[in-house]
mmCIF file of C-alpha atoms (C1' of nucleotides) in Angstrom:
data_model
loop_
_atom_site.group_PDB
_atom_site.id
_atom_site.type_symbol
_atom_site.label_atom_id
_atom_site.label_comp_id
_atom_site.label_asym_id
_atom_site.label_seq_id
_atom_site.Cartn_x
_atom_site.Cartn_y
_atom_site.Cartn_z
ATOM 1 C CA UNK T 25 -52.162 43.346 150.128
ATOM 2 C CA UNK T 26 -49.417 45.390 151.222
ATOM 3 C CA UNK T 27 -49.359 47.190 153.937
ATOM 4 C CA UNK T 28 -46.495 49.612 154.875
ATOM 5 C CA UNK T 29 -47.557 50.592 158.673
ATOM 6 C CA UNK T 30 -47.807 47.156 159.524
ATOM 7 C CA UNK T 31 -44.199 46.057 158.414
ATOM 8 C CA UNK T 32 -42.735 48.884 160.262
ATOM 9 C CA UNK T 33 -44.848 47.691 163.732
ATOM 10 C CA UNK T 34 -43.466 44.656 162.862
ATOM 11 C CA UNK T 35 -40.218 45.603 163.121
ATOM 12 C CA UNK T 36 -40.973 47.972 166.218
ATOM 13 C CA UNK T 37 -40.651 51.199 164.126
ATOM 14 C CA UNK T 38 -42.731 54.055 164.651
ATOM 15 C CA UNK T 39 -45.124 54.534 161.561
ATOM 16 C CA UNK T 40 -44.946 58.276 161.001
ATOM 17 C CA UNK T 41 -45.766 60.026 157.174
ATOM 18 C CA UNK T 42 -42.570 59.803 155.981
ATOM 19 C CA UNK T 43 -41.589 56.130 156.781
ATOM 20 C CA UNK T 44 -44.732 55.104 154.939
ATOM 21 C CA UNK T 45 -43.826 57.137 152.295
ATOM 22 C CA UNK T 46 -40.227 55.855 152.558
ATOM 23 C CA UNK T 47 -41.118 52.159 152.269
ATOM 24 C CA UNK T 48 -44.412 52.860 149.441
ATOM 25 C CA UNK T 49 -42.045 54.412 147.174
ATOM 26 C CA UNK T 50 -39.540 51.174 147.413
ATOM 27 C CA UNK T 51 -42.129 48.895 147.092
ATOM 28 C CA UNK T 52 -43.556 50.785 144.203
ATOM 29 C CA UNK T 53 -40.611 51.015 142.215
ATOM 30 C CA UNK T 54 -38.475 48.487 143.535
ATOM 31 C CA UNK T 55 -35.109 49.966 143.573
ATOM 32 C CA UNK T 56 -34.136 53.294 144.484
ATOM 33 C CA UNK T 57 -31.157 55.185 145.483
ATOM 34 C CA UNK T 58 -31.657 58.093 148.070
ATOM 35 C CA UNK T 59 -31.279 61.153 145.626
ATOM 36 C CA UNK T 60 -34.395 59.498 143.971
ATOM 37 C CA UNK T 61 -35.965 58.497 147.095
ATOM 38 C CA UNK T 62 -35.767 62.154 147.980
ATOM 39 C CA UNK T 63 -36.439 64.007 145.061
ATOM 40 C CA UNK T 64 -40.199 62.003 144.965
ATOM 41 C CA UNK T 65 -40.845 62.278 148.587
ATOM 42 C CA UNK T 66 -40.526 65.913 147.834
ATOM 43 C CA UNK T 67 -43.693 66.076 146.300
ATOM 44 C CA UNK T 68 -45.243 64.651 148.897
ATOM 45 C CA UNK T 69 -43.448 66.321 151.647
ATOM 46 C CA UNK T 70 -41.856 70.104 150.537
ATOM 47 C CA UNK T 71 -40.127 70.166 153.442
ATOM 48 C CA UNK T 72 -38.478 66.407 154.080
ATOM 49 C CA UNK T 73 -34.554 66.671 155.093
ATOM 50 C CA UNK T 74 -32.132 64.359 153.186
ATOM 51 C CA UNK T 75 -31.394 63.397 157.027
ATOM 52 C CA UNK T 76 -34.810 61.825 157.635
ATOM 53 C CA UNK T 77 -33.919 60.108 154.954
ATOM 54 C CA UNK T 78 -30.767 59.087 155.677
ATOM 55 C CA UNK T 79 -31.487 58.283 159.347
ATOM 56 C CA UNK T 80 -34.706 56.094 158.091
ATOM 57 C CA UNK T 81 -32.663 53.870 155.537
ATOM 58 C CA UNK T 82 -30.334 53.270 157.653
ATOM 59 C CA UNK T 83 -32.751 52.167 160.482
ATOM 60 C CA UNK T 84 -34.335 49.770 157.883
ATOM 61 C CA UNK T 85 -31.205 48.469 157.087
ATOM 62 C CA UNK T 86 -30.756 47.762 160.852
ATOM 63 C CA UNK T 87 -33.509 46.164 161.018
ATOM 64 C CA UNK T 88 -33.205 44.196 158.508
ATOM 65 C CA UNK T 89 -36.245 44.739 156.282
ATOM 66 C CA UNK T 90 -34.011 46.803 153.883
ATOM 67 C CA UNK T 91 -31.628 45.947 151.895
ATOM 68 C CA UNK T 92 -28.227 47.842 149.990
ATOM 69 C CA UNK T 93 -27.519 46.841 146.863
ATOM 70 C CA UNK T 94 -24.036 48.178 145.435
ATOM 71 C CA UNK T 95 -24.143 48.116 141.479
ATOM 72 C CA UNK T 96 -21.134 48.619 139.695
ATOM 73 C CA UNK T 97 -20.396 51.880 138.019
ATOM 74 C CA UNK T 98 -23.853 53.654 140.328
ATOM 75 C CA UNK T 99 -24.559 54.812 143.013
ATOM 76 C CA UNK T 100 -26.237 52.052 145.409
ATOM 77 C CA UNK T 101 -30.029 51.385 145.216
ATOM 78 C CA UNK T 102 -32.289 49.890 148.303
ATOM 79 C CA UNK T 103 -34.877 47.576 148.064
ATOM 80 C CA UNK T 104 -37.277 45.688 150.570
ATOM 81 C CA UNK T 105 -36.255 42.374 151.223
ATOM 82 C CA UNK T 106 -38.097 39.546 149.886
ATOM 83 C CA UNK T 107 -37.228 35.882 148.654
ATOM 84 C CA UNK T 108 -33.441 35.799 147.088
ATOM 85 C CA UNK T 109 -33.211 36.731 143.377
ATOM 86 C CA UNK T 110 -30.310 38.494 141.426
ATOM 87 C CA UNK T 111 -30.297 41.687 139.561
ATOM 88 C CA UNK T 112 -30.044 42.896 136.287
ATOM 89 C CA UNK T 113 -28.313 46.346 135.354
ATOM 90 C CA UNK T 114 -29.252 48.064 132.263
ATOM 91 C CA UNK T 115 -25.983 49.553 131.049
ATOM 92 C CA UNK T 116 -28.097 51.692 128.664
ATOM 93 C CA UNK T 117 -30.689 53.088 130.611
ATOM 94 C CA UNK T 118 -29.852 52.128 133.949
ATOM 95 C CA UNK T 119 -32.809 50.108 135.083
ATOM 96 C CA UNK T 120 -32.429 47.888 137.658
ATOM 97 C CA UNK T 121 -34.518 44.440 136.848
ATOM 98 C CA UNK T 122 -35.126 41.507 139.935
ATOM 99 C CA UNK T 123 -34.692 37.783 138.803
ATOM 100 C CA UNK T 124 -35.219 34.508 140.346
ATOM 101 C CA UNK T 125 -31.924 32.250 139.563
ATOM 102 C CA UNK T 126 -30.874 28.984 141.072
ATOM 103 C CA UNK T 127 -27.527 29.832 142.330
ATOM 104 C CA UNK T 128 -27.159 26.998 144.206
ATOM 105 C CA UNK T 129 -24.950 25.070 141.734
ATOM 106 C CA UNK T 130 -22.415 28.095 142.141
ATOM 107 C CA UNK T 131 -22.356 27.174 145.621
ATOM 108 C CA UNK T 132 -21.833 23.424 144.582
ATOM 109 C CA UNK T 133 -18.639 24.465 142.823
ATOM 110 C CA UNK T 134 -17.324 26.360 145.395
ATOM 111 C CA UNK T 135 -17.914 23.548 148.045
ATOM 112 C CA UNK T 136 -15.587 21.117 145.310
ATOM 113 C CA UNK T 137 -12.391 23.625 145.944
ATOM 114 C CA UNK T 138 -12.711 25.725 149.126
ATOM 115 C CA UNK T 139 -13.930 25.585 152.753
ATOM 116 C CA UNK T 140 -15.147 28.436 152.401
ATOM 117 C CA UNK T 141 -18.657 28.417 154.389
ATOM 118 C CA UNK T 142 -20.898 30.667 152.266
ATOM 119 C CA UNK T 143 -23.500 32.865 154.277
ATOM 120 C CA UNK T 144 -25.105 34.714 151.339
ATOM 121 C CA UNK T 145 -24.641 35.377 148.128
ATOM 122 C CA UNK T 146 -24.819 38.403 145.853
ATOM 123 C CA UNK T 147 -25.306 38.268 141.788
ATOM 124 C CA UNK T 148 -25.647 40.949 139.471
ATOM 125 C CA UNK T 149 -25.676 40.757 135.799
ATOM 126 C CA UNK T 150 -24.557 44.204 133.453
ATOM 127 C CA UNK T 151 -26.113 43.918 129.605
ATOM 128 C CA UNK T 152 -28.770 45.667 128.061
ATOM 129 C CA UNK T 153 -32.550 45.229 128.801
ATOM 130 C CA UNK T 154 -34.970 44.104 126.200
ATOM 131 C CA UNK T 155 -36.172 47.846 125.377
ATOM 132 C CA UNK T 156 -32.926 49.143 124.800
ATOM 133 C CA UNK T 157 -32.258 46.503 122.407
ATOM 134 C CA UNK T 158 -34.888 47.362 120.105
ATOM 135 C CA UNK T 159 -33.228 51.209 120.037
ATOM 136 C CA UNK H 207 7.329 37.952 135.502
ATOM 137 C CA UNK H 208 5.019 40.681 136.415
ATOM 138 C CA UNK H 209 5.766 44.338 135.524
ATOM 139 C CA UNK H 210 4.200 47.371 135.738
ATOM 140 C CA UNK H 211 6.059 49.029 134.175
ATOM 141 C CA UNK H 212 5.550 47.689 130.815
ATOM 142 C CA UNK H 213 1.830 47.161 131.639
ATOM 143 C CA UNK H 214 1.554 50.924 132.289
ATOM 144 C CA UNK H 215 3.175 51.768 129.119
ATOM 145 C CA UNK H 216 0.777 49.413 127.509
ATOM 146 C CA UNK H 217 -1.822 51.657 128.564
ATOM 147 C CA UNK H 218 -0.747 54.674 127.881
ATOM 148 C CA UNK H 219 0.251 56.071 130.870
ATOM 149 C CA UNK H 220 3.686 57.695 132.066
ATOM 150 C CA UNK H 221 5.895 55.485 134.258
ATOM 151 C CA UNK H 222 6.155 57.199 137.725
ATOM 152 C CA UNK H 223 7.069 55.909 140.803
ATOM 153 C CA UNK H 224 3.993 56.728 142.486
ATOM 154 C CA UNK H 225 2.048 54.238 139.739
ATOM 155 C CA UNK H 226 4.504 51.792 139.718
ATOM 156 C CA UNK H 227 4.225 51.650 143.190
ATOM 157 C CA UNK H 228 0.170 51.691 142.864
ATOM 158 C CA UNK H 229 0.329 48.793 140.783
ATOM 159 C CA UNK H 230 2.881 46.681 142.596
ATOM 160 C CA UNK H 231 0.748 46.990 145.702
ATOM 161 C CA UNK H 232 -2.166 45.710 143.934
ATOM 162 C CA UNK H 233 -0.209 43.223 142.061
ATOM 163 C CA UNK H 234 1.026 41.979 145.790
ATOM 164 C CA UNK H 235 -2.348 41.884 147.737
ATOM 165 C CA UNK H 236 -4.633 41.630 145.161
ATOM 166 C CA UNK H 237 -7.671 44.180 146.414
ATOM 167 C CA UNK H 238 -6.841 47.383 148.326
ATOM 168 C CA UNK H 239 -9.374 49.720 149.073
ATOM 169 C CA UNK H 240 -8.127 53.569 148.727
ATOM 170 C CA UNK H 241 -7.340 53.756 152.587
ATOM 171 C CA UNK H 242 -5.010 51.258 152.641
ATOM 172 C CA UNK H 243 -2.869 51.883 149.299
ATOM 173 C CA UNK H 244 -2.641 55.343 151.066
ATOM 174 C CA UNK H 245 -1.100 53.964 154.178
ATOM 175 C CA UNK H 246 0.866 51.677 152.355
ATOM 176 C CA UNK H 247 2.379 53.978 149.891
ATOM 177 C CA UNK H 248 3.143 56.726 152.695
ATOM 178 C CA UNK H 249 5.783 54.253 153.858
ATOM 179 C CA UNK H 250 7.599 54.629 150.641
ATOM 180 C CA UNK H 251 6.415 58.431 149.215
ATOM 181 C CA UNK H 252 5.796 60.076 152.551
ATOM 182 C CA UNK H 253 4.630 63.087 150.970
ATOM 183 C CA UNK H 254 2.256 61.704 148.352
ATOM 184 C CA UNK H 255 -1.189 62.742 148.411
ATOM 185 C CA UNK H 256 -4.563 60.836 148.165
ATOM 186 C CA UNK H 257 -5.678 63.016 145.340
ATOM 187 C CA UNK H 258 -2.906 61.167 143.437
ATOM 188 C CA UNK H 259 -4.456 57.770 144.559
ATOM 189 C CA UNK H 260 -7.244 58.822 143.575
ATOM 190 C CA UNK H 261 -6.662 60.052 140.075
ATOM 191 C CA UNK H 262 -4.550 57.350 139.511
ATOM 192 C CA UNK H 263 -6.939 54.579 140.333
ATOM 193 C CA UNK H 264 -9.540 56.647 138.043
ATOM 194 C CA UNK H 265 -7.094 56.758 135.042
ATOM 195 C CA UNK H 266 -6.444 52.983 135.333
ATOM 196 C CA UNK H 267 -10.313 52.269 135.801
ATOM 197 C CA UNK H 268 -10.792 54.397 132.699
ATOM 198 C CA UNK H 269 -8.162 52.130 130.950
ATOM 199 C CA UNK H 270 -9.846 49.227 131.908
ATOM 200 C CA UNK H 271 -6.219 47.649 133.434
ATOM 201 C CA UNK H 272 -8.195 48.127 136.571
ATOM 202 C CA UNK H 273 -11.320 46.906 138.204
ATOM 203 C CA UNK H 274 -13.665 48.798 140.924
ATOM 204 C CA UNK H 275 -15.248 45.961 143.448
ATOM 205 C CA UNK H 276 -17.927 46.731 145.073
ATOM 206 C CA UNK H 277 -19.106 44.727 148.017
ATOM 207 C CA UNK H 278 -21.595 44.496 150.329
ATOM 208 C CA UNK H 279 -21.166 46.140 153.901
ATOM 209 C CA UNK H 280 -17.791 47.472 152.791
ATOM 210 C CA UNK H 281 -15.869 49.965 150.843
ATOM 211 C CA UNK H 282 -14.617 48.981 147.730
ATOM 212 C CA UNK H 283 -11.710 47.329 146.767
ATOM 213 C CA UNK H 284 -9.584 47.590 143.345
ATOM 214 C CA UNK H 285 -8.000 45.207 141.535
ATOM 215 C CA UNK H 286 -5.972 44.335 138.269
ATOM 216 C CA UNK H 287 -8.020 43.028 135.805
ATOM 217 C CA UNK H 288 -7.237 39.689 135.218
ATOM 218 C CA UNK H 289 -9.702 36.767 133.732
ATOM 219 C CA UNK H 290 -13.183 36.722 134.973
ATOM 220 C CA UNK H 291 -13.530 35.473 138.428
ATOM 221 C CA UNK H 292 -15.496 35.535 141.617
ATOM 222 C CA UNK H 293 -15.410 37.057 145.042
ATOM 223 C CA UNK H 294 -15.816 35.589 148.689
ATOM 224 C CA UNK H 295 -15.529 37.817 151.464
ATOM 225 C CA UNK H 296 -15.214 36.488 154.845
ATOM 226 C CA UNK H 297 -17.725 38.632 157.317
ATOM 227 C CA UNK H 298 -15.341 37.699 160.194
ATOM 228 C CA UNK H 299 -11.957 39.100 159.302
ATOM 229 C CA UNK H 300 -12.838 40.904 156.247
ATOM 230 C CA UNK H 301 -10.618 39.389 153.772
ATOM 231 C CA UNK H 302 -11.150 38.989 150.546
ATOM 232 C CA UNK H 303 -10.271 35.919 148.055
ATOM 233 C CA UNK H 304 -10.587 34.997 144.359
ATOM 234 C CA UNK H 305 -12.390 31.994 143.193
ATOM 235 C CA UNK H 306 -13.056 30.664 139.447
ATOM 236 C CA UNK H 307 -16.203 29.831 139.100
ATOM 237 C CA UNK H 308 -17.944 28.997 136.096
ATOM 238 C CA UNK H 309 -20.752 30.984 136.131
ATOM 239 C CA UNK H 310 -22.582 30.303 132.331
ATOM 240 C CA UNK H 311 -24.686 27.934 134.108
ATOM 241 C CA UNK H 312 -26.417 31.039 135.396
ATOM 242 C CA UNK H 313 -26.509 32.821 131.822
ATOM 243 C CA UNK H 314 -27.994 29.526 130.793
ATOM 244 C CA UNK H 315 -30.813 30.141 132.746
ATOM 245 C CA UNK H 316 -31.527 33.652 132.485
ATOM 246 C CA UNK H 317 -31.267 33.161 128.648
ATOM 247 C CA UNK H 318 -34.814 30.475 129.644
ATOM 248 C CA UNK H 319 -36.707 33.300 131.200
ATOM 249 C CA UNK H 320 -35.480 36.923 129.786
ATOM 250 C CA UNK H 321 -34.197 38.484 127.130
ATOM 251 C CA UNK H 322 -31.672 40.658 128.489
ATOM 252 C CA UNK H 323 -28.094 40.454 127.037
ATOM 253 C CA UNK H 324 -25.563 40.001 129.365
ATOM 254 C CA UNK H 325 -22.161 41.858 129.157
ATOM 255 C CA UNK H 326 -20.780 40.850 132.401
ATOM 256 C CA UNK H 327 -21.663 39.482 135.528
ATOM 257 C CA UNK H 328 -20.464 40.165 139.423
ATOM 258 C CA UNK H 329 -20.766 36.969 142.053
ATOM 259 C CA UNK H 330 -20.195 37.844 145.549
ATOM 260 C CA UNK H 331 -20.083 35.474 148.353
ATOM 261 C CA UNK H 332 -20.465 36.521 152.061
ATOM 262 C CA UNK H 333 -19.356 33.976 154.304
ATOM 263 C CA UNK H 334 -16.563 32.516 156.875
ATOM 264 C CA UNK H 335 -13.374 31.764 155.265
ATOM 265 C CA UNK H 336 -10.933 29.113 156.540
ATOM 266 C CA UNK H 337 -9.381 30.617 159.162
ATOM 267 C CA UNK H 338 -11.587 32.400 160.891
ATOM 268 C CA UNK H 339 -13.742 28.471 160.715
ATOM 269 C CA UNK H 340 -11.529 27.851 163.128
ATOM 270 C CA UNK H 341 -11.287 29.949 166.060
ATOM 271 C "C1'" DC E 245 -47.237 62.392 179.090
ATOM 272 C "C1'" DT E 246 -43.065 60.150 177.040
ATOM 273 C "C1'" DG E 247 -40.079 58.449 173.706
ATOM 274 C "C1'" DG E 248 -38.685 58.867 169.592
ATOM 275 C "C1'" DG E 249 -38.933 61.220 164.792
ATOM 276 C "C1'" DT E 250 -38.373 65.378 162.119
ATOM 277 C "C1'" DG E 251 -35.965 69.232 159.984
ATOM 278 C "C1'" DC E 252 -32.407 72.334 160.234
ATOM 279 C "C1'" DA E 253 -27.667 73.546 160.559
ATOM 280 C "C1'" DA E 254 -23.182 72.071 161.389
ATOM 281 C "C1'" DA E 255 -19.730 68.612 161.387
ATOM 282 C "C1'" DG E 256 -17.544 64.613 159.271
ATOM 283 C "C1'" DT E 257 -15.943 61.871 155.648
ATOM 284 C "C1'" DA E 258 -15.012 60.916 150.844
ATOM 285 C "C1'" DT E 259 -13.785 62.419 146.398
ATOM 286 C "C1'" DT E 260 -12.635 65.823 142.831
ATOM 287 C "C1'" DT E 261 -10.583 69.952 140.942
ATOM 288 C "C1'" DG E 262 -7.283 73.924 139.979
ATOM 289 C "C1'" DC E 263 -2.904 75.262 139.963
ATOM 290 C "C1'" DA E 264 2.199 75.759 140.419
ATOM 291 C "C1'" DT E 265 6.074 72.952 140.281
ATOM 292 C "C1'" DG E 266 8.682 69.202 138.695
ATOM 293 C "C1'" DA E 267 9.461 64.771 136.376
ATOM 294 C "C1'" DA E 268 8.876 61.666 132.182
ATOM 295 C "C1'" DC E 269 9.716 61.071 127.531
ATOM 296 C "C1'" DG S 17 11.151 71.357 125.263
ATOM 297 C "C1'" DT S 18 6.560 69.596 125.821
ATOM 298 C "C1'" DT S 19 3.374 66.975 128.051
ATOM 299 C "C1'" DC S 20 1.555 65.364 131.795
ATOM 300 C "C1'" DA S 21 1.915 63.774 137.006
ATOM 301 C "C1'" DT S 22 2.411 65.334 141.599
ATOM 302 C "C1'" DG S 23 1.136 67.536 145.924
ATOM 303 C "C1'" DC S 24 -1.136 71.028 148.067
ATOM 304 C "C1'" DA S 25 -5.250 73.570 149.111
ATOM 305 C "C1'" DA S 26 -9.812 74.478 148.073
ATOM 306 C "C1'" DA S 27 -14.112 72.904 146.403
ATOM 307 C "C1'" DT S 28 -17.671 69.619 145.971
ATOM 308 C "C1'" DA S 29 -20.318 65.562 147.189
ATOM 309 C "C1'" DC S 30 -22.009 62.395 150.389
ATOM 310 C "C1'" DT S 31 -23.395 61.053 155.038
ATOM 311 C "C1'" DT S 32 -23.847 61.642 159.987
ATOM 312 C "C1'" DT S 33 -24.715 64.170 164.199
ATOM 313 C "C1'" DG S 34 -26.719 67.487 167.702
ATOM 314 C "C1'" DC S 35 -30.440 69.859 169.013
ATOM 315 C "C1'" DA S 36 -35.035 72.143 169.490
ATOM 316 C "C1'" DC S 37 -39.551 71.147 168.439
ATOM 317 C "C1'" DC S 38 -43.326 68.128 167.531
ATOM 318 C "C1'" DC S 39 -45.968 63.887 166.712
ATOM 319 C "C1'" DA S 40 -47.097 58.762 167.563
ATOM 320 C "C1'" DG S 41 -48.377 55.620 170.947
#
DNA sequence: CTGGGTGCAAAGTATTTGCATGAAC
DNA sequence: GTTCATGCAAATACTTTGCACCCAG
């Protein structure tokens, strides 16, 4: 089961109401970027600051348990990080979808015409999602 | 031989300096992020202004002659649009080079577990390039 | 109790917009 | 001559910072 006070001990956060909150809504939904991230924590808390928020991601980031995702033509979306996959961008309706993908044979290729010495490695794929292509 | 002027006319924009210019630099160095086409083009057009960069770089996105990069841990970078390609970025020194990289293989296998329709796709690698292997 | 988090307000940074002037065609 | 680009200043958007107060450990 997941459990949101224990990841931030783990990573020698302080578990206060709003950093559970924080990291319940990403695991919930996946993806989110912080106008959404603050418009539902709202609800929970009327009186939240875009500043807790901002000061919270970017602690998470530090620590390495979040992660930024820039998506062409959006605003960028966090997620917790978990195994590598790739990511899928709805053009239509903007959804953000999580993939596993080999992209190991990229790497391959790149080995055959550059020293490059490749650290990580980011895909995203634009199209349109199933639902929006039965519209 | 490369010209921008014809390629703006192409487009549908009026030849100015400050575009020509815009383009040549890009043309030259291949990304630029907004920061340093300003600094660059101050040395020729000491008086222009970023709100030209900026609505030029937005006119020439909008014409699709122009491409918005956006990569991890950085600001983004523009370039000309040229055949589909792929990005590494060296974490060390920060620069940034093209690679082709035939990426279907990964289409290949999204097409085996999803349905989504892919319109484009973005590969970004994060890693050491060349030079900085060496120091 | 102590360190660090929160929310507010203010400051910074990044980007866009409105407008008068001037250049492109 | 008409259309549209430029540069400036102001406006907006996005993000960070400083500080007083308060909560987690």
């Amino acid at each position: 089961m997941f459990n949101s006070s224990i990841l931030l001990k783990e990573y020698n956060l302080k578990v206060t109401p709003q950093r559970v909150a924080i990291v319940d809504e990403l695991y919930k939904n996946g993806h989110m970027n912080v106008d959404d991230l603050y418009k539902n924590l709202l609800e929970k808390f009327p009186s939240i600051s875009l500043a807790t928020i901002y000061k919270n991601i970017n602690a998470m980031v530090e620590k390495i348990f979040l992660n930024e995702v820039k998506i062409p033509e959006t605003k960028s979306v966090y997620e917790l990080i978990k195994e590598e996959h790739s990511h899928l961008v709805c053009s239509s309706c903007g959804k953000i979808e999580d993939i596993m993908i080999d992209t190991s044979v990229l790497q391959s290729s790149l080995l055959k015409q550059s020293s490059f010495k490749v650290q990580s490695s980011e895909v995203i794929f634009t199209g349109v999602c199933e639902n929006c292509q039965n519209c």
